mmCIF file with all atom_site columns, C-alpha atoms in Angstrom:
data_model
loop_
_atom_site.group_PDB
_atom_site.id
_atom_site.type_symbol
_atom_site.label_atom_id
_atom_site.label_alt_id
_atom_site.label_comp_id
_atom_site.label_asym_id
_atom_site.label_entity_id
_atom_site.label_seq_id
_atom_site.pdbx_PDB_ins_code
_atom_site.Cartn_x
_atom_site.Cartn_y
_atom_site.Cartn_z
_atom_site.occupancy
_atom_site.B_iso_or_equiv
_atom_site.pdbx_formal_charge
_atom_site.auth_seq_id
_atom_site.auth_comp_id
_atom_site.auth_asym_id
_atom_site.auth_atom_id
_atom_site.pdbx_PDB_model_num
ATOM 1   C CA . UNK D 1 1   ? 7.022   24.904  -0.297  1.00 49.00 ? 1356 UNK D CA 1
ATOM 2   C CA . UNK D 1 2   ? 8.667   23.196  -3.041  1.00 51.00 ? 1357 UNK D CA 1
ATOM 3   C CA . UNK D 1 3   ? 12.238  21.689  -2.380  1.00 50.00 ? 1358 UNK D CA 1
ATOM 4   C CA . UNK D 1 4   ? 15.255  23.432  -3.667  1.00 50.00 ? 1359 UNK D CA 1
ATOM 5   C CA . UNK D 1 5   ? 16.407  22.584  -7.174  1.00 51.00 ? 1360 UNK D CA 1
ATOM 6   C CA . UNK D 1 6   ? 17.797  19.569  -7.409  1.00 48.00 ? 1361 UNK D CA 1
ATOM 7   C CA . UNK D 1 7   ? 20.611  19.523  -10.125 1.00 52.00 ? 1362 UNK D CA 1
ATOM 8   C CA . UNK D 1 8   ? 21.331  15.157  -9.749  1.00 66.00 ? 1363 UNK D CA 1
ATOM 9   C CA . UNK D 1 9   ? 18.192  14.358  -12.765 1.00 83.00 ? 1364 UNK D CA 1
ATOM 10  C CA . UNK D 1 10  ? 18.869  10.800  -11.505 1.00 83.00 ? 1365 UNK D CA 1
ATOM 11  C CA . UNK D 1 11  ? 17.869  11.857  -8.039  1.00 84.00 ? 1366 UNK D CA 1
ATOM 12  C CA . UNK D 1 12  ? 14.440  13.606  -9.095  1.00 88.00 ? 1367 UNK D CA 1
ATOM 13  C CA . UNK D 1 13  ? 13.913  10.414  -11.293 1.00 92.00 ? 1368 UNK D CA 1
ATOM 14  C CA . UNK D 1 14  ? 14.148  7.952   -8.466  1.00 93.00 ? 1369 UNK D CA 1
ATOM 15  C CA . UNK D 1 15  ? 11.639  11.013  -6.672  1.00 94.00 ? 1370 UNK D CA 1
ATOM 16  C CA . UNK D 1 16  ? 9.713   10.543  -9.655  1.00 95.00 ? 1371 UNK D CA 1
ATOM 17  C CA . UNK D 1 17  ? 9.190   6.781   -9.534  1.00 96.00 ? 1372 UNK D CA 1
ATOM 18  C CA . UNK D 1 18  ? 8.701   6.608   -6.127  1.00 96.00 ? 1373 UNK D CA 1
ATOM 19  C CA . UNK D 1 19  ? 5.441   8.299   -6.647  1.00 97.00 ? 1374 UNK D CA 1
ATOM 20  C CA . UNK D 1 20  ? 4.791   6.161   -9.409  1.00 97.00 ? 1375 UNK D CA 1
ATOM 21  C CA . UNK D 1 21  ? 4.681   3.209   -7.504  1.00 96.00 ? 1376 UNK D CA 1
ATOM 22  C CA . UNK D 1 22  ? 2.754   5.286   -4.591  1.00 96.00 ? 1377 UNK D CA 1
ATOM 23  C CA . UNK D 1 23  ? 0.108   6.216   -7.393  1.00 97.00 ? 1378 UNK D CA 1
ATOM 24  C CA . UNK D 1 24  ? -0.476  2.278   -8.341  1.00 97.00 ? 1379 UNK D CA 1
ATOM 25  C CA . UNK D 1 25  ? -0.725  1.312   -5.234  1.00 96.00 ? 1380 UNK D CA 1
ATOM 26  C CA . UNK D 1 26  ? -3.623  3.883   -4.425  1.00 97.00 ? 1381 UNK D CA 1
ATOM 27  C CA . UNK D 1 27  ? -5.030  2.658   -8.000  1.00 98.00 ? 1382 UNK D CA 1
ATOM 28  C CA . UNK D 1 28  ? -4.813  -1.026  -6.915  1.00 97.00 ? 1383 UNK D CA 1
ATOM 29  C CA . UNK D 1 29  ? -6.353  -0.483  -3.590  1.00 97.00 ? 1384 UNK D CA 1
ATOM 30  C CA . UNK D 1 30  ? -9.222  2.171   -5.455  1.00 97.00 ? 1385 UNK D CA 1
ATOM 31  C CA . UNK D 1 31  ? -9.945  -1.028  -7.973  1.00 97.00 ? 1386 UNK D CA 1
ATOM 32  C CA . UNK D 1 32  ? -10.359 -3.213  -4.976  1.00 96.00 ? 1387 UNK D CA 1
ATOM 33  C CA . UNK D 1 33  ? -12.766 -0.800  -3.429  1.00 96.00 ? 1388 UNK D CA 1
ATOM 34  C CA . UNK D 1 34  ? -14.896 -0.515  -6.274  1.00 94.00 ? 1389 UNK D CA 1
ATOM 35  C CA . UNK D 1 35  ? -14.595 -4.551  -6.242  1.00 94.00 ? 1390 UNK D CA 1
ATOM 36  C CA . UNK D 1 36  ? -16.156 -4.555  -2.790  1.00 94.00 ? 1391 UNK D CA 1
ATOM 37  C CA . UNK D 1 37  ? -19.029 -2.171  -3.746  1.00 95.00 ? 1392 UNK D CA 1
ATOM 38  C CA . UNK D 1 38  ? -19.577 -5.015  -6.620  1.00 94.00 ? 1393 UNK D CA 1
ATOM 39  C CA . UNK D 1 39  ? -20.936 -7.683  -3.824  1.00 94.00 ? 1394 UNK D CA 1
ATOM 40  C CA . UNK D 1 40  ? -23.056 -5.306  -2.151  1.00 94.00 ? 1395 UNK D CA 1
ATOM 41  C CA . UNK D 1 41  ? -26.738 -7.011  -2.255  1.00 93.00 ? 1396 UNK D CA 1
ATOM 42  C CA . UNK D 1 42  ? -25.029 -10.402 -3.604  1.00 93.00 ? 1397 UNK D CA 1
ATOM 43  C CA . UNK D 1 43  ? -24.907 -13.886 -1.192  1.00 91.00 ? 1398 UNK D CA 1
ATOM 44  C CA . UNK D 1 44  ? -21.220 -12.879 -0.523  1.00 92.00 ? 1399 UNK D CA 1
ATOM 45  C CA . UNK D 1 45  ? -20.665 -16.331 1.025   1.00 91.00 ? 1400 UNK D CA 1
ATOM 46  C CA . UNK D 1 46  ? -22.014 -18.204 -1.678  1.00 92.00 ? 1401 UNK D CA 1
ATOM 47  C CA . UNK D 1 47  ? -19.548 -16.309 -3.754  1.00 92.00 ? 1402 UNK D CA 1
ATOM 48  C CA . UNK D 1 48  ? -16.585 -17.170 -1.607  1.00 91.00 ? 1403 UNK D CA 1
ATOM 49  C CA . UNK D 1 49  ? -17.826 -20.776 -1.399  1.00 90.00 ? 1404 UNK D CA 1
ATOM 50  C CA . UNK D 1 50  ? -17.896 -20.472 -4.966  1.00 92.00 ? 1405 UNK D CA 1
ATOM 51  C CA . UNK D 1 51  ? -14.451 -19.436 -5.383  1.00 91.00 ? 1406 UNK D CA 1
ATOM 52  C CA . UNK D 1 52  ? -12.974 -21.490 -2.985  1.00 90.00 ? 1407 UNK D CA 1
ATOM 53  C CA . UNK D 1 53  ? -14.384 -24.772 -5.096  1.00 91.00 ? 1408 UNK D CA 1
ATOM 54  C CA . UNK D 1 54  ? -13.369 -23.374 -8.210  1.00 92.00 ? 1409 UNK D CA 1
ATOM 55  C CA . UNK D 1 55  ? -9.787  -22.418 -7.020  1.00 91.00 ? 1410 UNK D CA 1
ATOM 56  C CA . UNK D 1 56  ? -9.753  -26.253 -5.309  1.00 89.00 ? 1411 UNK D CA 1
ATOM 57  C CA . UNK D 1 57  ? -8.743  -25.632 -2.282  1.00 89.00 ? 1412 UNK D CA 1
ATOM 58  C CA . UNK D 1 58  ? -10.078 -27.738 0.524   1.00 87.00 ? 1413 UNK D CA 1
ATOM 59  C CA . UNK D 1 59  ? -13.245 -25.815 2.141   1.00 84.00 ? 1414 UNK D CA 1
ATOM 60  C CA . UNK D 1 60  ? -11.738 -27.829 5.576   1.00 86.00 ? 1415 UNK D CA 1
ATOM 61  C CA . UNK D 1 61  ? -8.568  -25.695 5.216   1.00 87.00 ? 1416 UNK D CA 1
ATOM 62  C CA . UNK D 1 62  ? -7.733  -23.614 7.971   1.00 87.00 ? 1417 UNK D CA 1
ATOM 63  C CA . UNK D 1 63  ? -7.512  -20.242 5.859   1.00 87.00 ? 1418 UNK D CA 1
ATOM 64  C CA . UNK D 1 64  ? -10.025 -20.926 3.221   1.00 88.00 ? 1419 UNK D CA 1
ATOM 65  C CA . UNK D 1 65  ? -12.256 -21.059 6.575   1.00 89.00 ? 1420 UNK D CA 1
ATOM 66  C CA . UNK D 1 66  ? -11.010 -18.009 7.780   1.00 91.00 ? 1421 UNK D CA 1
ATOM 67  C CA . UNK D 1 67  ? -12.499 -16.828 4.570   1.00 90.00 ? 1422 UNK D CA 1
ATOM 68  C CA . UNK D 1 68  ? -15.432 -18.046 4.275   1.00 91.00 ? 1423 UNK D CA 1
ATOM 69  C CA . UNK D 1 69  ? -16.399 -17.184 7.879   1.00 92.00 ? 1424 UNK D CA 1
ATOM 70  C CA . UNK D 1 70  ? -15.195 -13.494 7.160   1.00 92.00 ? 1425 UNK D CA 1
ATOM 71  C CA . UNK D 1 71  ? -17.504 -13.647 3.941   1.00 92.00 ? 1426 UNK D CA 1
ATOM 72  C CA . UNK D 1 72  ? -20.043 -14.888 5.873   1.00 91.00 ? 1427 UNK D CA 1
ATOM 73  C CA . UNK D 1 73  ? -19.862 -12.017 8.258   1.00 93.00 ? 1428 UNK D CA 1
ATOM 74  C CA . UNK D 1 74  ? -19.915 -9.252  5.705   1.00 92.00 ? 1429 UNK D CA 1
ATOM 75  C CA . UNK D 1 75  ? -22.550 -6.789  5.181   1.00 94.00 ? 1430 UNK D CA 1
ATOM 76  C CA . UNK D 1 76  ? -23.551 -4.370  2.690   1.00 95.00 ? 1431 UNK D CA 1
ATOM 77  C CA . UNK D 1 77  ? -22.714 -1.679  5.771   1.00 96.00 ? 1432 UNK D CA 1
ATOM 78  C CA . UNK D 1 78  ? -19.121 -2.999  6.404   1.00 95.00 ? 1433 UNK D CA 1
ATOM 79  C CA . UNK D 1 79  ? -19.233 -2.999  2.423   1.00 96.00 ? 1434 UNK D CA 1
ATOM 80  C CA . UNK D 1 80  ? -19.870 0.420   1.953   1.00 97.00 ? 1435 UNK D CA 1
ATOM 81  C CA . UNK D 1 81  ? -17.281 0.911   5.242   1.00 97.00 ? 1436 UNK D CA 1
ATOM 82  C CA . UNK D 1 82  ? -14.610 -0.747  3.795   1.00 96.00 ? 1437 UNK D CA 1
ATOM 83  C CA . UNK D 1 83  ? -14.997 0.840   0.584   1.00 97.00 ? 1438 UNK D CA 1
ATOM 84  C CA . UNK D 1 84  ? -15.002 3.941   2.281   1.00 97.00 ? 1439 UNK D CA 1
ATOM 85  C CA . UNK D 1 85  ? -11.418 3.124   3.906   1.00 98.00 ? 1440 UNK D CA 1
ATOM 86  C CA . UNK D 1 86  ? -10.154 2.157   0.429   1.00 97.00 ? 1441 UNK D CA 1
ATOM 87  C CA . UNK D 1 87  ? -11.305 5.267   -1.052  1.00 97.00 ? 1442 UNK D CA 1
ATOM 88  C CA . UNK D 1 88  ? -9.366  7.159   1.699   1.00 97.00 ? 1443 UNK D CA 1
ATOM 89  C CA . UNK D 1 89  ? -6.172  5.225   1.805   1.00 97.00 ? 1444 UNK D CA 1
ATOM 90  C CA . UNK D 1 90  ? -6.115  5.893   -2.132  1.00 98.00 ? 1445 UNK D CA 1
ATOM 91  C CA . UNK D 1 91  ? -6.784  9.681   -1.832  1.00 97.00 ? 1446 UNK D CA 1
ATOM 92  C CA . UNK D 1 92  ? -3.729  9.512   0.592   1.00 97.00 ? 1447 UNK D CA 1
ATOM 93  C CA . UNK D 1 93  ? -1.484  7.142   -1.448  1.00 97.00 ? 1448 UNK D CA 1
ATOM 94  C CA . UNK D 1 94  ? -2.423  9.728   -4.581  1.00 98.00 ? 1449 UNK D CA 1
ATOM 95  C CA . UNK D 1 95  ? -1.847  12.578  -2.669  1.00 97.00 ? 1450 UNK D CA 1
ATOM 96  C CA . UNK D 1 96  ? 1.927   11.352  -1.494  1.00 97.00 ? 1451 UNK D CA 1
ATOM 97  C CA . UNK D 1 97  ? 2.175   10.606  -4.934  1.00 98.00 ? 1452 UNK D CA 1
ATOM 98  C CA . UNK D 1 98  ? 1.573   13.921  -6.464  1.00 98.00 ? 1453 UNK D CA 1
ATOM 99  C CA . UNK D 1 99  ? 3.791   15.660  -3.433  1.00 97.00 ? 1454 UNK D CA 1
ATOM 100 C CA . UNK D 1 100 ? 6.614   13.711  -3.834  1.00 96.00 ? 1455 UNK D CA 1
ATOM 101 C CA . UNK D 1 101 ? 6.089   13.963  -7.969  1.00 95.00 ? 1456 UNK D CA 1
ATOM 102 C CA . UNK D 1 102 ? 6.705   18.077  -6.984  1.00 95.00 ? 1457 UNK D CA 1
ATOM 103 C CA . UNK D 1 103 ? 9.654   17.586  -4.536  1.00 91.00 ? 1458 UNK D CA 1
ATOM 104 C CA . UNK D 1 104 ? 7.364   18.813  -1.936  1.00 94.00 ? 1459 UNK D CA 1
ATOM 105 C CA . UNK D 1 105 ? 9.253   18.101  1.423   1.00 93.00 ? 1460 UNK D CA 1
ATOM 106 C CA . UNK D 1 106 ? 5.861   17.259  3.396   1.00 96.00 ? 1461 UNK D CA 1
ATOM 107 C CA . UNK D 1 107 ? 5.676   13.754  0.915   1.00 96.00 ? 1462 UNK D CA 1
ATOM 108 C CA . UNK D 1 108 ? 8.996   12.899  1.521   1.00 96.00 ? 1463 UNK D CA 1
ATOM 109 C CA . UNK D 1 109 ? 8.000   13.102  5.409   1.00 96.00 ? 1464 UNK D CA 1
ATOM 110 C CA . UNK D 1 110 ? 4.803   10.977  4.781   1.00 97.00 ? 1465 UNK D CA 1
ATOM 111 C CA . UNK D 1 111 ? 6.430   8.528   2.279   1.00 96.00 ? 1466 UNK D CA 1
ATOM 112 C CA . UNK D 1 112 ? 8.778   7.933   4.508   1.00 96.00 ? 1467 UNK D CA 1
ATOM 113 C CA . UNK D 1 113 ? 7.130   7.346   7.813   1.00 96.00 ? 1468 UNK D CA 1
ATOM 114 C CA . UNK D 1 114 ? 3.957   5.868   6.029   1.00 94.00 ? 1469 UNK D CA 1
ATOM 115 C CA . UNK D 1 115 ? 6.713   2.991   4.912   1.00 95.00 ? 1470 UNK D CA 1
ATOM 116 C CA . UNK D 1 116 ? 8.631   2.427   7.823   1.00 96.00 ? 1471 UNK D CA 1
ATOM 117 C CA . UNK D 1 117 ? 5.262   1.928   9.726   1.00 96.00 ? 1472 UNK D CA 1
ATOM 118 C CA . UNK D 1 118 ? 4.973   -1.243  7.687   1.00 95.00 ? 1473 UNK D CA 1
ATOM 119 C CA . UNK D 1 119 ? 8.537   -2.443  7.889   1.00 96.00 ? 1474 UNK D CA 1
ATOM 120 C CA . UNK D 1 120 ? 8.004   -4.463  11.598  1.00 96.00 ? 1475 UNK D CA 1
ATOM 121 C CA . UNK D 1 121 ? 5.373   -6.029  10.079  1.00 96.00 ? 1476 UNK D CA 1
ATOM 122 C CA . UNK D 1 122 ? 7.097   -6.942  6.901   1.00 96.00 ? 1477 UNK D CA 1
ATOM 123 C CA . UNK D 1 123 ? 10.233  -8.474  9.259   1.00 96.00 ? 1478 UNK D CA 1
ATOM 124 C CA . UNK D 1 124 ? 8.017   -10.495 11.793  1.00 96.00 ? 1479 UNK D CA 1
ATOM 125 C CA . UNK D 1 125 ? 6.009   -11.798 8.283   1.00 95.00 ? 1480 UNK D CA 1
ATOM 126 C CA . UNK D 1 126 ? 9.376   -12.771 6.718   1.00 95.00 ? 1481 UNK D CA 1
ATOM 127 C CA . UNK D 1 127 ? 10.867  -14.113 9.955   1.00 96.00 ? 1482 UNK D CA 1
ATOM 128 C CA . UNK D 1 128 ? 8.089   -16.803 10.819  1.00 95.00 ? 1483 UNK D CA 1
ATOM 129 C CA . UNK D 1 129 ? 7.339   -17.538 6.694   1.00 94.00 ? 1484 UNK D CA 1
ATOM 130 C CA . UNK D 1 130 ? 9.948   -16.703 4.684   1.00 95.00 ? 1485 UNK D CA 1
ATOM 131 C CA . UNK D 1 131 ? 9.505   -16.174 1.327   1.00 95.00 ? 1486 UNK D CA 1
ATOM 132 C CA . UNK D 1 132 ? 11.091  -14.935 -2.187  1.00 96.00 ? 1487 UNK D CA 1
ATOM 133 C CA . UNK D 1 133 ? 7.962   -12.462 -2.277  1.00 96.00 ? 1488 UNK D CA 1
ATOM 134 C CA . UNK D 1 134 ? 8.039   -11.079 1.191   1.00 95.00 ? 1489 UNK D CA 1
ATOM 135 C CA . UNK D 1 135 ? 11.711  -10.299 1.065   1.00 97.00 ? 1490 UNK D CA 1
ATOM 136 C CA . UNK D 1 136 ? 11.411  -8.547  -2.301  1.00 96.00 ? 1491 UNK D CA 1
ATOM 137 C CA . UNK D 1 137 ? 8.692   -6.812  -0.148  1.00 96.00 ? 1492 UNK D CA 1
ATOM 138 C CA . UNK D 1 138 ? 10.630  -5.857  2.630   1.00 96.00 ? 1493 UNK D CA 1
ATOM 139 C CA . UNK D 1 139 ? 14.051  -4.685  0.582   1.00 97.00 ? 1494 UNK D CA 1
ATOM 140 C CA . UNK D 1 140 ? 11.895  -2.812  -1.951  1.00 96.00 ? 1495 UNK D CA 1
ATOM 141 C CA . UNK D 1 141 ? 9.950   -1.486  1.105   1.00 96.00 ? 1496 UNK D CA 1
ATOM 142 C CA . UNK D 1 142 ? 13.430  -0.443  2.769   1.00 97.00 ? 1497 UNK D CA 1
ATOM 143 C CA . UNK D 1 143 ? 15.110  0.976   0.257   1.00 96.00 ? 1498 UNK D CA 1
ATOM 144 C CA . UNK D 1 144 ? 12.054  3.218   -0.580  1.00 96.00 ? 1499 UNK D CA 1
ATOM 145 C CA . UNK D 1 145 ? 12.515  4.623   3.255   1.00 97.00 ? 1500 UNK D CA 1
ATOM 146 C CA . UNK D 1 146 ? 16.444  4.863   3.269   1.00 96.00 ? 1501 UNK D CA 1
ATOM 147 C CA . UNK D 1 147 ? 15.532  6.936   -0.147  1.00 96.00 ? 1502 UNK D CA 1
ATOM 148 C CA . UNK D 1 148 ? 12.921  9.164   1.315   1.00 96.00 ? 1503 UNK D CA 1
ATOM 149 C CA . UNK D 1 149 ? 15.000  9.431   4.271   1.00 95.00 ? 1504 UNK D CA 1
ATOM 150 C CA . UNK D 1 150 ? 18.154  10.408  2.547   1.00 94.00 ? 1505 UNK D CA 1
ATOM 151 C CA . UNK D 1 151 ? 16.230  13.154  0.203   1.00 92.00 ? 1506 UNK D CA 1
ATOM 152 C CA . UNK D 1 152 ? 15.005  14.713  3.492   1.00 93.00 ? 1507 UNK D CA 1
ATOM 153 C CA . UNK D 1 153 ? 18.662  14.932  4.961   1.00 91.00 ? 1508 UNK D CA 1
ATOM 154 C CA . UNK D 1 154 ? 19.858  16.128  1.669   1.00 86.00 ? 1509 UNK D CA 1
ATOM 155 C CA . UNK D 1 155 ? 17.559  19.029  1.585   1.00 79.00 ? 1510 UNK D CA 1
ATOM 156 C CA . UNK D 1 156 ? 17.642  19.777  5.014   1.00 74.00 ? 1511 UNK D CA 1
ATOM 157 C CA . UNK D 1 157 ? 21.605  20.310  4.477   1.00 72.00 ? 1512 UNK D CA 1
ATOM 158 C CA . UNK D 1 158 ? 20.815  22.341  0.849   1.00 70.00 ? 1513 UNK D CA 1
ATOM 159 C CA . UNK D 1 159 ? 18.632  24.902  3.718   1.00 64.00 ? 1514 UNK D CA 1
ATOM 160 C CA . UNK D 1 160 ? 21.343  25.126  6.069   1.00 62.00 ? 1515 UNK D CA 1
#
């Protein structure tokens, strides 16, 4: 059921790039997917060792060995698996994306829950590393869920 009209264009706007963003992140994660169906049959360690030298970071590092041992695990099931999982976290980023592009009061409810899930992740990763990124993160991440949230009390109180 669509929302009622909403006569504030700025408001449907700010709707409408909310599901922008929603719709390049499921395009970003959809690229990385088909990315990970790329290494399927391929010496995926040897490629990570690879990168690692040409990106010169120190093999010895503690997360470049994270990574290689991860590569070194993968196989072309948990390939296929997490290509799978990409695929499906797109369809639902793409799917919030077109609700929420429609006013459709079901997107609102799963952009907005679907972001504050993230945001006591986004506070513990700023509190023990701060950083310029992960703050940009977490205030872009907020405000998208104060938005969300405040559409869904607006047109609760347009029913009433």
């Amino acid at each position: 059921m669509p929302l009622p009209s909403r006569k504030n264009t700025s408001s449907q706007r700010a709707l409408r790039l909310v599901a922008l963003m929603e719709a390049v992140k499921g395009l970003i994660v959809f690229g990385a997917g088909f990315g990970l169906l790329a290494l399927l049959h391929r010496d995926v360690r040897h490629i990570a060792e690879s990168l690692v030298t040409r990106l010169h970071i120190d093999p010895e590092n503690h997360f470049a060995g994270i990574f290689l041992h991860a590569a070194a695990r993968l196989t072309d099931a948990r390939l296929w698996g997490f290509a799978a999982l990409a695929l499906a976290y797109s369809a639902l980023r793409w799917t919030e994306a077109w609700g929420l592009w429609f006013h459709r009061r079901w997107a609102e409810w799963l952009g907005a829950v679907g972001g504050a899930i993230y945001l006591p992740v986004e506070l513990y990763e700023l509190w023990h590393q701060p950083s310029p990124i992960k703050l940009a993160t977490l205030t872009l991440n907020l405000a998208v869920v104060a938005y969300l949230g405040w559409t869904l009390r607006q047109s609760r109180a347009a029913v009433r």
